[in-house]
Short mmCIF file of C-alpha atoms and ligand atoms in Angstrom, two decimals:
data_model
loop_
_atom_site.label_atom_id
_atom_site.label_comp_id
_atom_site.label_asym_id
_atom_site.label_seq_id
_atom_site.Cartn_x
_atom_site.Cartn_y
_atom_site.Cartn_z
CA LYS A 1 68.85 94.71 101.45
CA LEU A 2 68.96 93.29 104.96
CA GLY A 3 72.57 92.28 104.56
CA TYR A 4 71.66 88.66 103.72
CA PHE A 5 72.96 87.19 100.50
CA SER A 6 70.95 85.31 97.91
CA TYR A 7 73.04 82.17 98.20
CA ASP A 8 71.49 78.71 97.80
CA PRO A 9 70.19 77.44 101.22
CA GLY A 10 72.92 74.80 101.42
CA PHE A 11 75.61 77.44 101.32
CA VAL A 12 73.87 79.82 103.75
CA SER A 13 73.48 76.94 106.21
CA THR A 14 77.25 76.89 106.64
CA ALA A 15 76.68 80.27 108.40
CA SER A 16 79.87 81.47 106.76
CA CYS A 17 77.91 84.25 105.00
CA ARG A 18 75.15 85.01 107.59
CA SER A 19 76.02 87.56 110.22
CA ALA A 20 74.33 90.17 112.43
CA ILE A 21 77.48 92.08 113.29
CA THR A 22 78.24 94.66 110.56
CA TYR A 23 76.21 96.04 107.69
CA ILE A 24 77.75 97.84 104.70
CA ASP A 25 75.99 99.54 101.80
CA GLY A 26 78.79 100.14 99.30
CA ASP A 27 76.70 102.39 97.04
CA GLU A 28 75.52 104.60 99.88
CA GLY A 29 78.83 104.54 101.78
CA THR A 30 77.00 103.22 104.87
CA LEU A 31 78.73 101.28 107.67
CA LEU A 32 76.77 100.08 110.74
CA TYR A 33 78.17 98.11 113.71
CA ARG A 34 75.21 96.19 115.18
CA GLY A 35 72.95 98.84 113.63
CA TYR A 36 74.83 101.88 114.95
CA PRO A 37 76.28 104.27 112.29
CA ILE A 38 80.10 104.40 112.33
CA GLU A 39 79.94 108.21 112.37
CA GLN A 40 78.05 108.18 115.71
CA LEU A 41 80.30 105.56 117.27
CA ALA A 42 83.37 107.51 116.11
CA ARG A 43 82.02 110.66 117.76
CA HIS A 44 80.58 109.26 121.01
CA SER A 45 82.04 105.83 121.79
CA SER A 46 85.38 104.25 122.74
CA PHE A 47 87.20 101.26 121.26
CA LEU A 48 86.48 99.01 124.25
CA GLU A 49 82.80 99.98 124.19
CA VAL A 50 82.69 99.25 120.43
CA ALA A 51 84.49 95.93 120.98
CA TYR A 52 81.85 95.00 123.59
CA LEU A 53 79.09 96.00 121.15
CA LEU A 54 80.57 93.90 118.32
CA MET A 55 81.21 90.88 120.56
CA PHE A 56 77.98 90.82 122.57
CA GLY A 57 75.49 92.66 120.36
CA GLU A 58 74.48 95.60 122.59
CA LEU A 59 76.10 98.76 123.94
CA PRO A 60 77.18 97.99 127.53
CA LYS A 61 75.68 99.59 130.63
CA HIS A 62 78.19 101.46 132.78
CA GLU A 63 78.89 98.54 135.13
CA GLU A 64 79.14 96.11 132.18
CA LEU A 65 81.77 98.28 130.53
CA GLN A 66 83.71 98.63 133.80
CA SER A 67 83.70 94.86 134.28
CA PHE A 68 84.74 94.27 130.64
CA ALA A 69 87.61 96.78 130.95
CA ALA A 70 88.72 95.10 134.19
CA ASP A 71 88.72 91.68 132.48
CA ILE A 72 90.82 93.12 129.63
CA ARG A 73 93.35 94.58 132.09
CA GLN A 74 93.42 91.28 133.96
CA GLU A 75 94.27 89.36 130.77
CA ALA A 76 96.75 91.83 129.22
CA MET A 77 99.91 90.01 130.37
CA ILE A 78 101.49 87.25 128.27
CA HIS A 79 103.23 84.13 129.63
CA GLU A 80 106.87 84.88 130.44
CA THR A 81 107.98 81.86 128.42
CA LEU A 82 106.52 83.56 125.32
CA ARG A 83 109.32 86.16 125.55
CA LYS A 84 111.77 83.46 124.44
CA PHE A 85 109.64 83.02 121.32
CA PHE A 86 110.59 86.55 120.23
CA GLU A 87 114.29 85.74 120.62
CA GLY A 88 113.89 83.31 117.72
CA PHE A 89 113.22 86.23 115.36
CA HIS A 90 116.03 88.31 113.92
CA TYR A 91 115.64 91.93 115.12
CA ASP A 92 114.67 93.06 111.59
CA ALA A 93 111.94 90.44 111.10
CA HIS A 94 108.72 92.08 109.86
CA PRO A 95 106.45 92.61 112.88
CA MET A 96 103.58 90.90 111.05
CA ALA A 97 105.74 87.77 110.75
CA MET A 98 106.21 87.87 114.52
CA MET A 99 102.48 88.50 115.08
CA VAL A 100 101.43 85.48 113.03
CA GLY A 101 103.90 83.26 114.90
CA VAL A 102 103.35 84.52 118.43
CA VAL A 103 99.54 84.74 118.23
CA GLY A 104 99.38 81.22 116.78
CA SER A 105 101.57 80.00 119.63
CA LEU A 106 99.02 81.24 122.21
CA SER A 107 97.21 77.99 121.36
CA ALA A 108 99.98 76.20 123.25
CA PHE A 109 99.67 78.43 126.31
CA TYR A 110 96.03 79.30 126.81
CA HIS A 111 93.77 76.90 125.08
CA SER A 112 94.04 73.37 126.34
CA GLU A 113 92.14 73.93 129.60
CA LEU A 114 89.11 75.61 128.05
CA ASP A 115 85.92 73.96 126.75
CA MET A 116 84.75 75.80 123.60
CA GLY A 117 81.33 74.24 124.03
CA ASP A 118 80.79 76.47 127.07
CA PRO A 119 79.68 80.03 126.15
CA HIS A 120 81.33 81.50 129.25
CA GLN A 121 84.67 79.89 128.41
CA ARG A 122 84.34 81.13 124.82
CA ARG A 123 83.88 84.62 126.24
CA VAL A 124 87.08 84.17 128.29
CA SER A 125 89.02 83.16 125.15
CA ALA A 126 87.70 86.12 123.18
CA ILE A 127 88.50 88.62 125.93
CA ARG A 128 91.94 87.03 126.41
CA MET A 129 92.72 87.44 122.70
CA LEU A 130 91.62 91.08 122.59
CA ALA A 131 93.54 91.82 125.80
CA LYS A 132 96.84 90.30 124.69
CA MET A 133 97.06 91.76 121.17
CA PRO A 134 98.45 95.18 122.25
CA THR A 135 101.00 93.49 124.55
CA ILE A 136 102.20 91.17 121.78
CA ALA A 137 102.19 93.98 119.20
CA ALA A 138 104.24 96.28 121.42
CA ALA A 139 106.65 93.41 122.16
CA CYS A 140 107.17 92.94 118.39
CA TYR A 141 108.19 96.59 118.15
CA ARG A 142 110.43 96.53 121.24
CA HIS A 143 112.18 93.40 119.94
CA SER A 144 112.78 95.08 116.59
CA VAL A 145 114.42 98.12 118.20
CA GLY A 146 116.31 96.21 120.87
CA LEU A 147 114.43 97.70 123.82
CA PRO A 148 113.27 95.73 126.87
CA PHE A 149 109.59 94.76 126.93
CA VAL A 150 107.31 97.00 128.99
CA TYR A 151 104.53 95.35 130.98
CA PRO A 152 100.88 96.49 130.79
CA ARG A 153 99.83 98.72 133.69
CA ALA A 154 96.58 98.37 135.67
CA ASP A 155 96.19 102.16 135.87
CA LEU A 156 96.13 102.75 132.10
CA GLY A 157 93.35 102.33 129.53
CA TYR A 158 93.56 100.07 126.47
CA CYS A 159 95.18 102.56 124.05
CA GLU A 160 97.25 104.30 126.76
CA ASN A 161 98.67 100.92 127.77
CA PHE A 162 99.57 100.08 124.19
CA LEU A 163 101.33 103.42 123.63
CA ASN A 164 103.11 103.11 126.97
CA MET A 165 104.29 99.57 126.15
CA MET A 166 105.48 100.85 122.77
CA PHE A 167 107.31 104.02 123.72
CA SER A 168 108.01 104.15 127.45
CA VAL A 169 111.76 104.02 128.19
CA PRO A 170 111.82 104.31 132.00
CA SER A 171 115.59 104.83 132.13
CA LEU A 172 115.29 107.96 129.93
CA HIS A 173 112.55 109.79 131.77
CA LEU A 174 110.10 109.53 134.63
CA GLY A 175 106.98 110.26 132.59
CA GLY A 176 105.73 113.83 132.76
CA ASP A 177 105.99 115.96 129.59
CA GLU A 178 108.44 113.60 127.90
CA ALA A 179 105.67 110.97 127.89
CA TRP A 180 104.19 112.48 124.71
CA TYR A 181 102.64 109.10 123.95
CA LEU A 182 100.18 109.56 126.84
CA ASP A 183 99.02 112.92 125.47
CA PRO A 184 95.17 112.83 125.20
CA VAL A 185 95.33 113.78 121.48
CA ALA A 186 97.54 110.75 120.78
CA VAL A 187 95.46 108.38 122.91
CA ASP A 188 92.09 109.62 121.63
CA THR A 189 93.21 109.55 117.99
CA LEU A 190 94.46 105.98 118.34
CA ASP A 191 91.20 105.00 120.02
CA LEU A 192 89.31 106.51 117.07
CA LEU A 193 91.45 104.63 114.53
CA PHE A 194 90.83 101.38 116.40
CA ILE A 195 87.05 102.02 116.32
CA LEU A 196 87.16 102.63 112.56
CA HIS A 197 89.19 99.47 111.89
CA ALA A 198 87.33 97.20 114.34
CA ASP A 199 85.13 95.30 111.87
CA HIS A 200 84.08 95.36 108.26
CA GLU A 201 81.68 92.50 107.40
CA GLN A 202 83.13 89.63 105.31
CA ASN A 203 86.48 91.17 104.31
CA ALA A 204 89.26 88.77 103.36
CA SER A 205 90.80 88.40 106.82
CA THR A 206 87.47 88.08 108.64
CA SER A 207 86.28 85.49 106.13
CA THR A 208 89.55 83.64 106.79
CA VAL A 209 88.87 83.68 110.53
CA ARG A 210 85.29 82.46 109.98
CA LEU A 211 86.36 79.66 107.67
CA ALA A 212 89.02 78.51 110.14
CA SER A 213 86.52 78.83 113.02
CA SER A 214 83.99 76.68 111.16
CA THR A 215 86.42 73.74 111.27
CA GLY A 216 86.57 73.91 115.09
CA ALA A 217 90.16 75.19 115.19
CA ASN A 218 91.02 76.99 118.42
CA PRO A 219 90.47 80.78 118.52
CA TYR A 220 94.15 81.70 118.65
CA ALA A 221 94.92 79.65 115.53
CA CYS A 222 91.91 81.26 113.80
CA ILE A 223 93.09 84.78 114.67
CA ALA A 224 96.63 83.93 113.50
CA ALA A 225 95.10 82.90 110.15
CA GLY A 226 93.29 86.25 110.01
CA ILE A 227 96.53 88.12 110.71
CA ALA A 228 98.22 86.27 107.85
CA ALA A 229 95.40 87.22 105.44
CA LEU A 230 95.38 90.85 106.61
CA TRP A 231 99.10 91.24 105.82
CA GLY A 232 98.63 91.42 102.03
CA PRO A 233 99.05 94.88 100.39
CA ALA A 234 95.63 94.52 98.73
CA HIS A 235 94.08 94.33 102.22
CA GLY A 236 95.50 95.44 105.56
CA GLY A 237 99.00 95.92 104.16
CA ALA A 238 97.71 98.88 102.13
CA ASN A 239 98.29 101.45 104.89
CA GLU A 240 102.01 100.62 104.88
CA ALA A 241 101.96 100.71 101.05
CA VAL A 242 100.26 104.14 101.01
CA LEU A 243 103.09 105.69 103.02
CA GLY A 244 105.65 104.09 100.73
CA MET A 245 103.75 105.40 97.70
CA LEU A 246 103.48 108.96 99.07
CA GLU A 247 107.18 109.00 99.98
CA GLU A 248 108.03 107.70 96.47
CA ILE A 249 105.86 110.36 94.79
CA GLY A 250 107.55 112.92 97.02
CA THR A 251 106.18 116.15 95.50
CA PRO A 252 102.84 117.32 94.02
CA GLU A 253 104.61 117.85 90.67
CA ARG A 254 105.09 114.07 90.37
CA ILE A 255 101.44 113.19 91.02
CA PRO A 256 100.38 113.17 87.33
CA GLU A 257 103.12 110.61 86.56
CA TYR A 258 101.74 108.23 89.18
CA ILE A 259 98.09 108.83 88.23
CA ALA A 260 99.07 107.86 84.66
CA ARG A 261 100.80 104.72 85.93
CA ALA A 262 97.74 103.78 88.03
CA LYS A 263 95.58 104.01 84.89
CA ASP A 264 97.96 101.99 82.72
CA ARG A 265 96.72 98.39 82.49
CA ASN A 266 100.24 97.27 81.62
CA ASP A 267 101.66 98.82 84.77
CA PRO A 268 101.09 96.79 87.96
CA PHE A 269 101.16 100.03 90.01
CA ARG A 270 97.87 100.72 91.80
CA LEU A 271 97.00 103.90 93.69
CA MET A 272 97.32 102.45 97.19
CA GLY A 273 94.54 103.50 99.56
CA PHE A 274 92.14 103.92 96.63
CA GLY A 275 89.31 101.64 95.57
CA HIS A 276 87.36 99.01 97.43
CA ARG A 277 85.72 95.65 96.80
CA VAL A 278 82.44 96.93 98.23
CA TYR A 279 82.46 100.72 98.56
CA LYS A 280 81.70 102.34 95.20
CA ASN A 281 81.28 105.59 97.09
CA TYR A 282 83.46 107.34 99.65
CA ASP A 283 84.57 104.96 102.43
CA PRO A 284 82.90 106.64 105.45
CA ARG A 285 85.92 105.74 107.55
CA ALA A 286 88.28 107.64 105.24
CA GLN A 287 86.24 110.81 105.68
CA ILE A 288 86.41 110.52 109.47
CA ILE A 289 90.14 109.79 109.44
CA ARG A 290 90.87 112.72 107.11
CA LYS A 291 89.23 115.05 109.64
CA ALA A 292 91.17 113.44 112.51
CA CYS A 293 94.41 114.06 110.63
CA HIS A 294 94.09 117.78 111.17
CA ASP A 295 93.99 117.47 114.98
CA VAL A 296 96.85 115.04 115.41
CA LEU A 297 99.10 116.73 112.83
CA ALA A 298 98.48 120.14 114.44
CA ARG A 299 99.62 118.65 117.77
CA PHE A 300 102.52 116.43 116.66
CA SER A 301 103.51 117.13 113.08
CA PRO A 302 102.36 120.53 111.80
CA ASN A 303 102.68 121.07 108.04
CA GLU A 304 103.30 117.33 107.47
CA PRO A 305 104.20 117.39 103.74
CA LEU A 306 102.78 113.88 103.21
CA PHE A 307 99.33 115.03 104.36
CA GLU A 308 99.38 117.95 101.97
CA LEU A 309 100.55 115.58 99.24
CA ALA A 310 97.80 113.06 100.08
CA MET A 311 95.08 115.70 99.93
CA ARG A 312 96.43 116.95 96.59
CA LEU A 313 96.58 113.40 95.23
CA GLU A 314 93.02 112.76 96.38
CA GLU A 315 91.78 115.95 94.76
CA ILE A 316 93.42 115.16 91.40
CA ALA A 317 92.28 111.52 91.38
CA LEU A 318 88.68 112.39 92.28
CA HIS A 319 88.52 114.68 89.23
CA ASP A 320 90.02 112.14 86.83
CA GLU A 321 87.50 110.26 84.68
CA TYR A 322 89.36 106.95 85.09
CA PHE A 323 88.67 107.02 88.85
CA ILE A 324 85.24 108.58 88.47
CA GLU A 325 84.09 105.97 85.89
CA ARG A 326 85.34 103.13 88.10
CA ARG A 327 83.96 104.72 91.28
CA LEU A 328 87.34 104.58 92.99
CA TYR A 329 87.52 106.62 96.19
CA PRO A 330 89.97 106.81 99.10
CA ASN A 331 89.49 103.93 101.51
CA VAL A 332 90.25 103.52 105.20
CA ASP A 333 93.95 103.02 104.49
CA PHE A 334 94.55 106.22 102.56
CA TYR A 335 94.93 108.55 105.54
CA SER A 336 95.49 106.20 108.47
CA GLY A 337 99.21 105.82 107.78
CA ILE A 338 99.73 109.57 108.00
CA ILE A 339 98.30 109.57 111.50
CA TYR A 340 100.35 106.54 112.55
CA LYS A 341 103.47 108.30 111.24
CA ALA A 342 102.60 111.42 113.29
CA LEU A 343 102.30 109.13 116.33
CA ASN A 344 105.84 107.81 115.66
CA ILE A 345 104.52 104.35 114.78
CA PRO A 346 107.09 102.85 112.38
CA VAL A 347 105.72 102.04 108.90
CA ASN A 348 106.32 98.30 109.30
CA MET A 349 103.98 98.40 112.33
CA PHE A 350 101.04 99.96 110.45
CA THR A 351 99.39 96.64 109.56
CA VAL A 352 99.98 95.44 113.12
CA MET A 353 97.88 98.43 114.25
CA PHE A 354 95.14 97.30 111.88
CA ALA A 355 95.38 93.77 113.34
CA ILE A 356 95.00 94.99 116.94
CA ALA A 357 91.79 96.84 116.06
CA ARG A 358 90.38 94.12 113.78
CA THR A 359 90.80 91.54 116.55
CA ALA A 360 87.58 92.99 118.02
CA GLY A 361 85.74 92.07 114.82
CA TRP A 362 87.51 88.75 114.40
CA VAL A 363 86.64 87.52 117.90
CA ALA A 364 83.08 88.84 117.46
CA HIS A 365 82.69 86.73 114.31
CA TRP A 366 84.29 83.75 116.06
CA LEU A 367 81.82 84.07 118.96
CA GLU A 368 78.90 84.46 116.51
CA LEU A 369 79.87 81.40 114.51
CA LYS A 370 80.47 79.22 117.62
CA ALA A 371 77.09 80.25 119.06
CA ASP A 372 75.20 79.33 115.86
CA PRO A 373 73.48 75.94 116.39
CA GLU A 374 73.24 75.49 112.62
CA GLN A 375 76.94 76.19 112.13
CA ARG A 376 78.60 73.71 109.75
CA ILE A 377 82.05 73.68 108.24
CA GLY A 378 82.51 76.35 105.58
CA ARG A 379 83.15 74.78 102.20
CA PRO A 380 83.26 77.33 99.32
CA ARG A 381 82.80 75.68 95.88
CA GLN A 382 84.54 76.66 92.63
CA LEU A 383 83.90 77.14 88.92
CA TYR A 384 86.04 74.32 87.41
CA VAL A 385 87.87 75.55 84.30
CA GLY A 386 90.48 72.76 84.06
CA ALA A 387 90.92 69.79 81.68
CA PRO A 388 87.92 67.47 81.00
CA ARG A 389 88.18 63.83 82.14
CA ARG A 390 91.01 61.98 80.38
CA ASP A 391 92.93 58.69 80.77
CA TYR A 392 96.46 58.28 82.12
CA ARG A 393 99.25 57.87 79.55
CA PRO A 394 102.55 56.11 80.34
CA ILE A 395 105.58 58.41 80.20
CA GLU A 396 106.92 56.86 76.97
CA GLN A 397 103.69 57.86 75.23
CA ARG A 398 103.76 61.58 76.29
C1 LIG B 412 90.91 97.15 102.92
O1 LIG B 412 87.09 94.21 102.11
C2 LIG B 412 87.26 95.06 103.01
O2 LIG B 412 86.33 95.49 103.69
C3 LIG B 412 88.66 95.51 103.23
C4 LIG B 412 88.85 96.66 104.20
C5 LIG B 412 88.52 96.25 105.60
O3 LIG B 412 88.17 97.12 106.40
O4 LIG B 412 88.69 95.05 105.91
O5 LIG B 412 88.04 97.77 103.84
C6 LIG B 412 90.30 97.11 104.25
O6 LIG B 412 91.49 96.17 102.52
C7 LIG B 412 90.75 98.37 102.06
C8 LIG B 412 91.42 98.20 100.66
C9 LIG B 412 92.90 98.48 100.83
N1 LIG B 412 93.63 98.15 99.57
C10 LIG B 412 94.13 99.15 98.81
O7 LIG B 412 93.98 100.34 99.03
C11 LIG B 412 94.96 98.64 97.65
C12 LIG B 412 94.62 99.46 96.38
N2 LIG B 412 93.28 99.07 95.98
C13 LIG B 412 93.13 98.10 94.91
O8 LIG B 412 94.09 97.06 95.01
C14 LIG B 412 91.69 97.64 94.76
O9 LIG B 412 90.91 98.75 94.73
C15 LIG B 412 91.10 96.67 95.76
C16 LIG B 412 91.97 95.48 95.97
C17 LIG B 412 90.86 97.34 97.07
C18 LIG B 412 89.77 96.21 95.19
O10 LIG B 412 90.09 95.47 94.03
P1 LIG B 412 88.95 95.14 92.98
O11 LIG B 412 87.68 94.76 93.67
O12 LIG B 412 89.53 94.22 91.96
O13 LIG B 412 88.70 96.57 92.28
P2 LIG B 412 87.56 96.88 91.29
O14 LIG B 412 86.86 95.63 90.84
O15 LIG B 412 86.75 97.96 91.92
O16 LIG B 412 88.38 97.47 90.03
C19 LIG B 412 87.64 98.08 89.01
C20 LIG B 412 88.65 98.76 88.10
C21 LIG B 412 89.70 97.83 87.53
O17 LIG B 412 90.13 98.38 86.30
P3 LIG B 412 89.40 97.89 84.90
O18 LIG B 412 89.60 96.41 84.81
O19 LIG B 412 87.96 98.32 85.01
O20 LIG B 412 90.16 98.68 83.81
O21 LIG B 412 89.38 99.74 88.84
C22 LIG B 412 90.75 99.42 88.81
C23 LIG B 412 90.83 97.97 88.50
O22 LIG B 412 92.10 97.64 87.94
N3 LIG B 412 91.30 99.74 90.13
C24 LIG B 412 92.33 100.55 90.33
C25 LIG B 412 92.50 100.61 91.74
N4 LIG B 412 91.57 99.84 92.33
C26 LIG B 412 90.83 99.30 91.32
N5 LIG B 412 93.15 101.23 89.49
C27 LIG B 412 94.14 101.97 90.05
N6 LIG B 412 94.35 102.09 91.40
C28 LIG B 412 93.54 101.40 92.26
N7 LIG B 412 93.77 101.49 93.59
#
């Protein structure tokens, strides 16, 4: 159980299923980033330190982390011409639609001059991608609410900068107490959420990035492909769907109705934020996020009815034999939306938040694949269940 799969050698040689970045044991509910337990990283680390660990394999020394953070600040701006790109979207375009388009377009601004055969230039591309995601994400939000874009600031950290670019309205206040978004509880909670969402082995969006990377496509195009895959409600879109579900349920009295629907094979309704392809035990990230909910709700949204409702729903589901038999537990998305809501992040931006954090994992996998001398194009095979060989028949004979 070293995290390698028992695929035939030919398939493993494509390196699309061999990785040293993240290890998950779904039965134990274990998640390790480069060997470090997620619980310890959540308690002691920061998102940028975790991103460095995922990308380069080791926890950074102090000066390495300082230099990495300086590189990120240096690369946080986006080309001014890119602003026009946003004007092409109607103000109510889904932010994930803007993210896919704008991130893909970075290929036209930042890629041509770099040689992906050079490890240093690959590092530049990876850092550039991680640095620009918060700026692009905040710009998607500002465009959707008709506010001017806010530039990243050299005196703010990664999460502070993002929250400032999202919520700062200089004309309304000069900072100070009104700048709730720079409150340490908000910044630290967001940093924690980004750590917990940073990577997760061969999930659908990361596998998409790896498959695209294996063809030699440029990193920005590969990340745009990952963003597209993440958008689905069965994957990264679940956090947005959980909030919608909780708001639809509305009161604890209606929980049994929705539990019954979730169990009904003829009803397409699924309990969003429950179940997992790999975890058949509690998702360790969900446990950490549930605890973090208490702090941020106490500070920004005391007695948040949706949190009470979520805990009640969890309690009922975990005692229902349907969920017990199928080993369905809350996953990372079940509580994260409640925190984002308390931080005034609009629901349609929840999956964008996931994409910002997961960019650390995506670029780490891109770097790993590009550095693998045995790397070949990924080429999954299929189980053919179609028609046997048959001869063509002219239309008059059909
Ligand atoms: C993420 O892969 C990753 O690592 C992803 C992720 C990451 O960090 O990248 O962890 C992030 O995507 C988390 C998952 C977020 N999605 C949701 O919360 C959506 C709701 N969950 C379900 O859609 C579902 O659980 C999936 C998509 C997550 C997993 O689907 P599977 O693998 O098909 O589920 P399964 O094989 O475990 O299902 C077993 C049974 C089935 O019923 P039976 O055929 O046995 O009767 O459980 C049922 C399923 O229908 N089931 C559910 C359910 N999830 C599974 N029934 C009701 N509600 C659910 N949520």
